[in-house]
Amino acid sequence: MFSTSRPSRRHLLVGGAVGALALAATAVMPTTDAMAATGCAVTYTTNSWQGGFTANVTVKNLGDPVSNWTLGFSFPDGGQRVVQGWSATWQQSGAAVTARSLDYNGALGTGASTTVGFNGSWTGSNPNPTAFTLNGTVCTGGTSTPPPTTPPPTTPPPTTPPPPTGTTPVAINGQLRVCGVNLCNQYGRPIQLRGMSTHGLQWFANCYTDTSLNALADDWQADLLRIAMYVQEQGYETNPAAFTNQVNTLVDKAEARGMYALIDFHTLTPGDPTYNLDRAKTFFATVSARNAAKKNVIYEITNEPNGVSWSTIRNYAEQVIPVIRANDPDAVIIVGTRGWSSLGVSDGGNSDEIVNNPVRAENIMYTFHFYAASHKDNYRNEVQRAAARLPLFVTEFGTVTYTGDGAVDTASSNAWLDLLDRLKISYANWTFSDAPEGSAALRPGTCAAGNFTGTSVLTESGAYLRNRIRTPDNFPTS
């Protein structure tokens, strides 16, 4: 793959098929040890959009310590449903909802609190619950809305966000979400993001400076920076704290320039994502807690799984996604797919396995990668077929061969990007670096010299991508 000092080539998609991941059930503490809570308080907050909402529920135990707990409440409107929850086991029967503690948050001492949440759907109206119980005891110590003496007023449907006050991609589009098979902005309109991926941060840190990111945001007019944090190959596993800080710094720099930041947990060798499961949980728990309030963050939880089944990838995702959702319930999460994220084509398969066995989580997309000189009509045909059924995001592609080297295949690159533009599939190109390979956008020595603006510093691939990316975006706001 890469040399032990400095990478000379990129070799992805040697063969592969896409996968869809699923949220695995989390073990729940038995309820037989539950004690009645002698007092409790609940705060219930929501963020709503047309037809959907995210709820965060903080419960505080004001009574005797409990070893595990069950929170109960009822929706005031019959059209509200819990779709996907986190940090508890959620059940709904009619309007009645219960959330049971998990093994790690069941113990609540006197004065202790915990926060759980869920994504929901609604029809008609979406008023907040006003009465909660903890282990059967009514919580009277405080709720988000005092118990009313008259029927609660009906909450009107959420209004359209106000017009954007800035001109950057983040200022216009705000918090993104998945709607149907599309990536949608704060106005619920499908959009396409276009940008660049870093190379390995361990090798090319000097390529990602204020000067280079200014050029990417202003000269290239890019919408997106993919932050490729390798886990192996002298990456995260060698110094988790330093690499986490490096990622967070680049998230901040992208935010300051109005670009979206795609945090890529860049796994490639070994190809089994579960090899890095504990590292992934630690990393994503940290970065999602730190960046939860930001609107520009997208999470890519595994880069290119290979040599494993879709069910293995799906199981991995089902364990990592709740870690992110516990801190950041709104962010879009992207799931890598089988066979170097190729929707199955590199393994002689297709996207049916994902459609038939999708990840059981909301607000997620599936990864597709290609290298234009190696992957042509049969790959494009499958992307077009899959895009009608699955939300896709091309988090990495090259204009050259799958090795990351060779000449630019302009005809195939045009065919690919024309297809992605037509389908509104977002993409990040490999790579915004000066690596000595055909896929690099910058000429060797550019990052050390520190000048990133204009075409003189660009390779053939870089000049091609700059011309494609800097054409006007179409970000509808109504």
Coordinates of C-alpha atoms in Angstrom, one line a residue:
M1 CA 0.0 0.0 0.0
F2 CA 2.0 3.0 1.3
S3 CA 5.6 3.1 2.1
T4 CA 6.6 3.4 5.8
S5 CA 7.8 6.9 5.2
R6 CA 5.7 8.7 2.6
P7 CA 2.9 7.3 0.4
S8 CA 3.6 6.9 -3.3
R9 CA 0.3 5.7 -4.5
R10 CA -3.3 5.2 -3.6
H11 CA -4.8 1.7 -4.3
L12 CA -8.4 1.4 -3.4
L13 CA -11.3 -0.4 -5.0
V14 CA -9.3 -3.4 -6.1
G15 CA -12.6 -5.2 -5.7
G16 CA -15.6 -4.5 -3.7
A17 CA -19.3 -4.5 -2.9
V18 CA -21.3 -2.0 -1.0
G19 CA -22.8 -2.8 2.3
A20 CA -25.6 -1.5 4.5
L21 CA -25.1 -1.4 8.2
A22 CA -27.6 -1.9 11.0
L23 CA -27.9 -0.8 14.6
A24 CA -27.5 -3.8 16.9
A25 CA -29.5 -4.2 20.1
T26 CA -27.8 -3.1 23.2
A27 CA -27.9 -5.1 26.4
V28 CA -30.3 -3.7 28.9
M29 CA -30.0 -4.1 32.7
P30 CA -32.8 -6.3 34.1
T31 CA -35.7 -4.3 35.5
T32 CA -36.2 -6.6 38.5
D33 CA -33.8 -4.5 40.6
A34 CA -35.5 -1.2 39.7
M35 CA -36.5 0.9 42.7
A36 CA -39.2 3.5 42.8
A37 CA -37.8 6.9 42.4
T38 CA -39.2 9.2 45.2
G39 CA -38.7 12.3 43.1
C40 CA -37.6 13.3 39.7
A41 CA -37.4 16.1 37.2
V42 CA -37.4 16.0 33.4
T43 CA -36.4 18.4 30.7
Y44 CA -37.7 17.7 27.2
T45 CA -36.4 19.7 24.3
T46 CA -37.0 19.3 20.6
N47 CA -35.8 20.5 17.2
S48 CA -38.5 20.0 14.6
W49 CA -38.9 20.2 10.8
Q50 CA -41.8 19.4 8.6
G51 CA -42.8 15.8 9.4
G52 CA -39.9 15.0 11.8
F53 CA -38.2 16.0 15.0
T54 CA -35.3 15.2 17.3
A55 CA -36.0 15.1 21.0
N56 CA -33.5 15.1 23.9
V57 CA -34.8 14.1 27.3
T58 CA -32.8 14.8 30.5
V59 CA -34.0 13.0 33.6
K60 CA -32.8 13.9 37.1
N61 CA -33.3 11.6 40.1
L62 CA -34.3 13.7 43.1
G63 CA -35.0 10.7 45.4
D64 CA -33.2 7.6 46.6
P65 CA -30.5 6.0 44.3
V66 CA -31.8 3.6 41.7
S67 CA -29.8 0.8 40.0
N68 CA -31.8 1.0 36.7
W69 CA -34.8 3.0 35.5
T70 CA -37.7 3.2 33.2
L71 CA -38.9 6.6 31.9
G72 CA -42.5 6.8 30.8
F73 CA -44.5 9.5 29.0
S74 CA -47.3 9.8 26.5
F75 CA -47.5 11.9 23.3
P76 CA -50.3 14.4 23.4
D77 CA -50.9 14.0 19.6
G78 CA -51.7 10.6 18.1
G79 CA -49.6 11.3 15.0
Q80 CA -46.2 11.2 16.8
R81 CA -44.0 8.2 16.6
V82 CA -40.5 7.3 17.9
V83 CA -38.5 6.3 14.9
Q84 CA -35.0 5.7 16.2
G85 CA -33.7 6.3 19.7
W86 CA -30.3 6.3 21.5
S87 CA -28.9 5.8 25.1
A88 CA -32.0 3.7 26.1
T89 CA -34.2 0.9 24.8
W90 CA -37.3 2.7 23.4
Q91 CA -40.8 1.2 23.0
Q92 CA -44.1 2.7 21.9
S93 CA -47.6 1.4 22.2
G94 CA -50.2 3.9 20.9
A95 CA -49.3 7.2 22.4
A96 CA -47.5 5.7 25.4
V97 CA -43.7 5.6 25.2
T98 CA -41.1 4.0 27.6
A99 CA -37.3 4.3 27.6
R100 CA -35.4 1.7 29.7
S101 CA -31.9 2.3 30.9
L102 CA -28.9 0.5 29.4
D103 CA -26.1 -1.1 31.3
Y104 CA -23.9 1.9 31.4
N105 CA -26.5 4.5 32.5
G106 CA -28.8 2.6 34.7
A107 CA -27.4 3.7 38.1
L108 CA -28.7 7.2 39.1
G109 CA -27.7 8.4 42.5
T110 CA -29.6 11.2 44.3
G111 CA -29.2 14.3 42.3
A112 CA -27.7 12.5 39.3
S113 CA -29.1 12.9 35.8
T114 CA -28.8 11.3 32.4
T115 CA -29.8 12.3 28.9
V116 CA -31.4 10.1 26.3
G117 CA -33.0 11.0 22.9
F118 CA -34.7 9.9 19.8
N119 CA -35.7 10.9 16.3
G120 CA -39.4 11.0 15.7
S121 CA -42.0 11.6 13.0
W122 CA -45.3 13.5 13.3
T123 CA -48.5 14.3 11.4
G124 CA -51.0 16.9 12.4
S125 CA -49.1 18.7 15.2
N126 CA -46.2 18.1 17.4
P127 CA -46.8 19.3 21.0
N128 CA -44.4 18.2 23.8
P129 CA -45.3 15.7 26.4
T130 CA -46.0 17.4 29.8
A131 CA -46.1 14.4 32.2
F132 CA -43.3 12.0 32.9
T133 CA -42.7 9.1 35.3
L134 CA -39.5 7.5 36.5
N135 CA -39.9 3.9 37.7
G136 CA -43.6 4.6 38.1
T137 CA -43.2 7.8 40.1
V138 CA -44.6 11.0 38.6
C139 CA -41.9 13.6 38.0
T140 CA -43.0 16.8 39.6
G141 CA -39.6 18.4 40.2
G142 CA -39.8 20.1 36.8
T143 CA -40.6 19.5 33.2
S144 CA -40.0 21.4 30.0
T145 CA -43.6 22.7 30.3
P146 CA -45.5 22.9 33.7
P147 CA -48.4 20.5 33.9
P148 CA -51.4 22.4 32.4
T149 CA -54.7 22.9 34.1
T150 CA -56.3 23.1 30.7
P151 CA -55.6 21.0 27.5
P152 CA -52.3 22.0 26.0
P153 CA -52.4 24.2 23.0
T154 CA -51.7 22.7 19.7
T155 CA -48.2 23.5 18.4
P156 CA -48.3 24.7 14.8
P157 CA -46.1 23.0 12.2
P158 CA -42.6 24.3 12.1
T159 CA -42.0 27.3 9.9
T160 CA -39.5 27.5 7.1
P161 CA -36.1 28.8 8.3
P162 CA -35.4 32.5 7.5
P163 CA -33.4 33.4 4.4
P164 CA -29.7 32.8 4.8
T165 CA -27.6 35.7 6.1
G166 CA -24.3 34.6 4.4
T167 CA -23.1 33.3 1.1
T168 CA -20.9 30.4 2.2
P169 CA -22.2 26.8 1.7
V170 CA -22.8 26.4 5.5
A171 CA -24.5 29.8 5.8
I172 CA -26.9 29.0 3.0
N173 CA -27.6 25.3 3.8
G174 CA -27.3 25.1 7.5
Q175 CA -27.8 21.8 9.2
L176 CA -28.0 19.0 6.6
R177 CA -30.2 15.9 6.8
V178 CA -31.1 13.0 4.6
C179 CA -34.5 13.2 3.0
G180 CA -35.5 10.2 0.9
V181 CA -32.5 9.4 -1.2
N182 CA -31.1 12.9 -1.2
L183 CA -28.9 15.1 1.0
C184 CA -31.1 18.0 1.9
N185 CA -30.4 21.5 3.4
Q186 CA -32.2 23.3 6.2
Y187 CA -35.0 24.2 3.8
G188 CA -35.6 20.5 3.0
R189 CA -34.3 20.9 -0.6
P190 CA -31.9 18.4 -2.2
I191 CA -28.4 19.7 -2.7
Q192 CA -25.0 18.5 -3.9
L193 CA -21.7 19.3 -2.1
R194 CA -18.5 19.3 -4.1
G195 CA -15.1 19.4 -2.6
M196 CA -11.7 17.7 -1.9
S197 CA -10.3 15.1 0.4
T198 CA -7.1 15.5 2.3
H199 CA -4.4 12.8 2.1
G200 CA -3.2 11.2 5.3
L201 CA -2.8 13.8 8.0
Q202 CA 0.3 11.9 9.2
W203 CA 2.1 12.6 5.9
F204 CA 0.7 15.8 4.6
A205 CA -0.1 18.1 7.5
N206 CA 1.8 21.0 5.8
C207 CA -0.8 20.9 3.0
Y208 CA -3.7 21.9 5.4
T209 CA -2.8 25.4 6.5
D210 CA -4.8 28.6 6.7
T211 CA -3.4 29.6 3.3
S212 CA -4.2 26.3 1.6
L213 CA -7.8 26.2 3.0
N214 CA -8.3 29.8 2.0
A215 CA -7.4 28.8 -1.6
L216 CA -9.8 25.8 -1.4
A217 CA -12.7 27.9 -0.1
D218 CA -12.1 31.1 -2.1
D219 CA -10.2 30.2 -5.3
W220 CA -11.7 26.7 -5.7
Q221 CA -15.0 27.7 -4.2
A222 CA -15.3 24.2 -2.6
D223 CA -18.2 23.3 -0.4
L224 CA -16.6 20.4 1.5
L225 CA -13.3 19.3 3.1
R226 CA -13.0 15.6 3.8
I227 CA -10.6 15.1 6.6
A228 CA -8.9 11.7 6.0
M229 CA -7.6 10.4 9.4
Y230 CA -5.9 7.1 8.8
V231 CA -6.3 4.7 11.7
Q232 CA -3.3 2.4 10.9
E233 CA -0.3 3.3 8.7
Q234 CA 1.3 5.6 11.3
G235 CA -2.1 7.2 12.0
Y236 CA -4.6 7.4 14.9
E237 CA -3.5 4.2 16.7
T238 CA 0.0 5.7 17.3
N239 CA -1.3 8.8 19.1
P240 CA -5.1 9.1 19.5
A241 CA -5.1 12.4 21.3
A242 CA -2.8 14.2 18.8
F243 CA -4.8 12.9 15.7
T244 CA -8.1 13.8 17.4
N245 CA -6.9 17.3 18.0
Q246 CA -5.7 17.6 14.4
V247 CA -9.1 16.6 13.1
N248 CA -10.9 19.0 15.4
T249 CA -8.6 21.8 14.3
L250 CA -9.4 21.2 10.7
V251 CA -13.2 21.0 11.5
D252 CA -12.8 24.5 13.0
K253 CA -10.9 25.8 10.0
A254 CA -13.5 24.5 7.6
E255 CA -16.3 26.0 9.7
A256 CA -14.5 29.4 9.7
R257 CA -14.5 29.3 5.9
G258 CA -18.1 28.2 5.6
M259 CA -17.2 24.7 4.3
Y260 CA -18.6 21.4 5.5
A261 CA -16.2 19.1 7.2
L262 CA -16.5 15.3 6.6
I263 CA -14.6 13.5 9.3
D264 CA -13.3 10.3 7.7
F265 CA -12.3 7.4 10.0
H266 CA -9.9 6.1 7.3
T267 CA -9.7 2.4 7.6
L268 CA -8.2 0.4 4.7
T269 CA -5.8 -2.3 6.1
P270 CA -7.1 -4.4 7.7
G271 CA -10.3 -4.3 5.8
D272 CA -12.5 -5.6 8.7
P273 CA -13.9 -2.5 10.4
T274 CA -14.6 -4.4 13.6
Y275 CA -10.8 -4.6 14.1
N276 CA -11.0 -0.9 15.0
L277 CA -14.4 -1.0 16.8
D278 CA -13.1 0.1 20.2
R279 CA -11.0 2.8 18.6
A280 CA -13.9 4.0 16.5
K281 CA -16.2 4.2 19.6
T282 CA -13.5 6.2 21.5
F283 CA -12.8 8.5 18.6
F284 CA -16.4 9.3 17.6
A285 CA -17.5 9.7 21.2
T286 CA -14.9 12.4 21.6
V287 CA -15.3 14.3 18.3
S288 CA -19.1 14.1 18.3
A289 CA -19.3 15.5 21.9
R290 CA -16.8 18.3 21.0
N291 CA -18.5 19.2 17.7
A292 CA -22.2 18.5 18.4
A293 CA -23.2 22.2 18.3
K294 CA -21.7 22.7 14.8
K295 CA -23.8 22.6 11.7
N296 CA -20.9 21.8 9.3
V297 CA -19.9 18.3 10.5
I298 CA -20.6 15.0 8.7
Y299 CA -19.3 11.7 10.0
E300 CA -17.8 8.9 7.8
I301 CA -17.5 5.9 10.1
T302 CA -15.4 3.6 8.0
N303 CA -13.6 4.3 4.7
E304 CA -13.2 1.2 2.6
P305 CA -14.2 -2.1 4.2
N306 CA -12.8 -5.0 2.3
G307 CA -12.6 -8.8 2.6
V308 CA -15.7 -8.9 4.9
S309 CA -19.4 -9.4 4.4
W310 CA -22.1 -6.8 4.4
S311 CA -23.5 -8.2 7.7
T312 CA -20.1 -7.5 9.4
I313 CA -20.0 -3.9 8.2
R314 CA -23.7 -3.5 9.2
N315 CA -23.0 -4.9 12.7
Y316 CA -20.0 -2.4 13.1
A317 CA -22.2 0.5 12.1
E318 CA -25.0 -0.5 14.5
Q319 CA -22.5 -0.2 17.3
V320 CA -20.8 3.0 16.2
I321 CA -23.8 5.1 15.1
P322 CA -25.4 5.2 18.6
V323 CA -22.1 6.5 20.0
I324 CA -22.4 9.5 17.7
R325 CA -26.1 9.9 18.2
A326 CA -25.7 10.1 22.0
N327 CA -23.9 13.4 21.5
D328 CA -25.0 14.6 18.0
P329 CA -28.5 13.5 17.1
D330 CA -28.7 15.7 14.0
A331 CA -25.6 15.1 11.9
V332 CA -25.5 13.1 8.8
I333 CA -23.6 9.8 9.1
I334 CA -22.1 8.0 6.1
V335 CA -21.5 4.2 6.1
G336 CA -18.8 2.5 4.1
T337 CA -19.8 -0.4 1.9
R338 CA -18.6 -3.8 1.0
G339 CA -15.6 -4.3 -1.3
W340 CA -13.8 -1.0 -1.0
S341 CA -17.1 0.9 -1.0
S342 CA -18.1 -0.1 -4.5
L343 CA -21.8 -1.0 -4.1
G344 CA -20.8 -4.6 -4.7
V345 CA -19.6 -4.1 -8.3
S346 CA -16.0 -4.9 -7.6
D347 CA -17.0 -8.2 -6.0
G348 CA -19.4 -9.1 -8.8
G349 CA -22.4 -8.0 -6.8
N350 CA -24.7 -5.0 -6.5
S351 CA -26.6 -2.8 -4.1
D352 CA -29.5 -5.2 -3.5
E353 CA -27.9 -6.5 -0.3
I354 CA -28.1 -3.0 1.2
V355 CA -31.7 -2.3 0.0
N356 CA -32.8 -5.7 1.4
N357 CA -30.9 -5.3 4.6
P358 CA -30.3 -1.6 5.3
V359 CA -28.8 -0.1 8.4
R360 CA -31.6 0.4 10.9
A361 CA -30.8 4.1 11.6
E362 CA -32.1 7.4 10.5
N363 CA -30.2 10.2 8.7
I364 CA -27.6 8.0 7.2
M365 CA -26.1 7.7 3.7
Y366 CA -24.0 5.0 2.0
T367 CA -20.5 5.4 0.5
F368 CA -19.5 4.8 -3.1
H369 CA -15.9 5.2 -4.3
F370 CA -14.5 5.1 -7.9
Y371 CA -11.4 5.8 -9.9
A372 CA -12.3 7.0 -13.3
A373 CA -9.6 5.2 -15.4
S374 CA -10.5 1.8 -13.8
H375 CA -14.2 1.9 -13.0
K376 CA -16.5 2.7 -15.9
D377 CA -19.9 1.9 -17.4
N378 CA -20.8 -1.1 -15.2
Y379 CA -20.0 0.9 -12.1
R380 CA -21.9 4.0 -13.4
N381 CA -24.9 1.8 -14.3
E382 CA -25.0 0.4 -10.7
V383 CA -24.7 3.9 -9.2
Q384 CA -27.6 5.1 -11.3
R385 CA -29.7 2.1 -10.3
A386 CA -28.8 2.3 -6.6
A387 CA -29.4 6.1 -6.4
A388 CA -33.1 5.6 -6.9
R389 CA -33.3 3.5 -3.8
L390 CA -30.4 4.6 -1.5
P391 CA -28.9 7.9 -0.4
L392 CA -25.4 7.9 -1.8
F393 CA -22.3 10.0 -1.1
V394 CA -19.1 9.7 -3.1
T395 CA -16.7 10.4 -0.3
E396 CA -13.7 9.6 -2.4
F397 CA -12.9 9.3 -6.1
G398 CA -10.0 9.8 -8.5
T399 CA -9.6 10.8 -12.1
V400 CA -6.9 8.2 -12.5
T401 CA -6.6 4.4 -11.9
Y402 CA -7.5 2.7 -8.6
T403 CA -3.8 2.8 -7.6
G404 CA -4.1 6.6 -7.3
D405 CA -1.6 7.0 -10.1
G406 CA -1.4 7.2 -13.9
A407 CA -2.9 9.6 -16.4
V408 CA -6.2 11.5 -16.0
D409 CA -9.0 9.8 -17.9
T410 CA -10.9 12.9 -18.9
A411 CA -13.7 11.1 -20.8
S412 CA -14.5 8.8 -17.9
S413 CA -14.2 11.6 -15.3
N414 CA -16.6 13.7 -17.3
A415 CA -19.1 10.9 -17.5
W416 CA -18.8 10.3 -13.8
L417 CA -19.2 13.9 -12.7
D418 CA -22.0 14.6 -15.2
L419 CA -23.9 11.6 -13.6
L420 CA -23.2 12.8 -10.1
D421 CA -24.3 16.3 -10.9
R422 CA -27.5 15.0 -12.5
L423 CA -28.4 12.8 -9.5
K424 CA -27.3 15.5 -7.0
I425 CA -24.8 13.1 -5.4
S426 CA -22.1 14.9 -3.3
Y427 CA -18.5 14.1 -3.8
A428 CA -14.9 14.7 -2.5
N429 CA -11.9 14.1 -4.8
W430 CA -8.7 12.3 -3.8
T431 CA -6.6 14.3 -3.1
F432 CA -5.9 17.9 -2.1
S433 CA -2.2 17.2 -1.6
D434 CA 1.2 17.3 -3.4
A435 CA 1.8 13.5 -3.2
P436 CA 3.9 12.2 -6.1
E437 CA 1.0 10.5 -7.8
G438 CA -1.4 11.2 -10.6
S439 CA -4.4 11.7 -8.3
A440 CA -2.8 14.6 -6.3
A441 CA -4.2 18.0 -7.1
L442 CA -1.0 19.9 -6.3
R443 CA 2.4 19.7 -7.9
P444 CA 5.2 18.2 -5.8
G445 CA 6.7 20.8 -3.5
T446 CA 3.6 23.0 -3.5
C447 CA 2.8 22.5 0.2
A448 CA 6.4 23.3 1.4
A449 CA 6.4 26.5 -0.8
G450 CA 3.1 27.6 0.7
N451 CA 1.4 29.1 -2.4
F452 CA -1.9 27.4 -3.3
T453 CA -3.8 29.9 -5.5
G454 CA -4.2 29.8 -9.2
T455 CA -3.5 27.1 -11.8
S456 CA 0.3 27.1 -11.9
V457 CA 0.5 25.0 -8.7
L458 CA -1.9 22.4 -10.0
T459 CA -1.5 19.0 -11.7
E460 CA -3.6 17.9 -14.6
S461 CA -6.1 16.4 -12.1
G462 CA -6.1 19.4 -9.9
A463 CA -6.8 21.8 -12.8
Y464 CA -9.6 19.6 -14.0
L465 CA -11.2 19.4 -10.5
R466 CA -10.8 23.1 -9.8
N467 CA -12.7 23.9 -13.0
R468 CA -15.5 21.5 -12.1
I469 CA -15.8 22.5 -8.4
R470 CA -15.7 26.3 -8.9
T471 CA -18.7 26.4 -11.2
P472 CA -21.7 27.9 -9.4
D473 CA -23.5 25.8 -6.8
N474 CA -27.3 25.3 -7.0
F475 CA -28.4 25.6 -3.4
P476 CA -32.2 26.2 -3.4
T477 CA -33.7 27.9 -0.4
S478 CA -37.4 27.8 -1.2

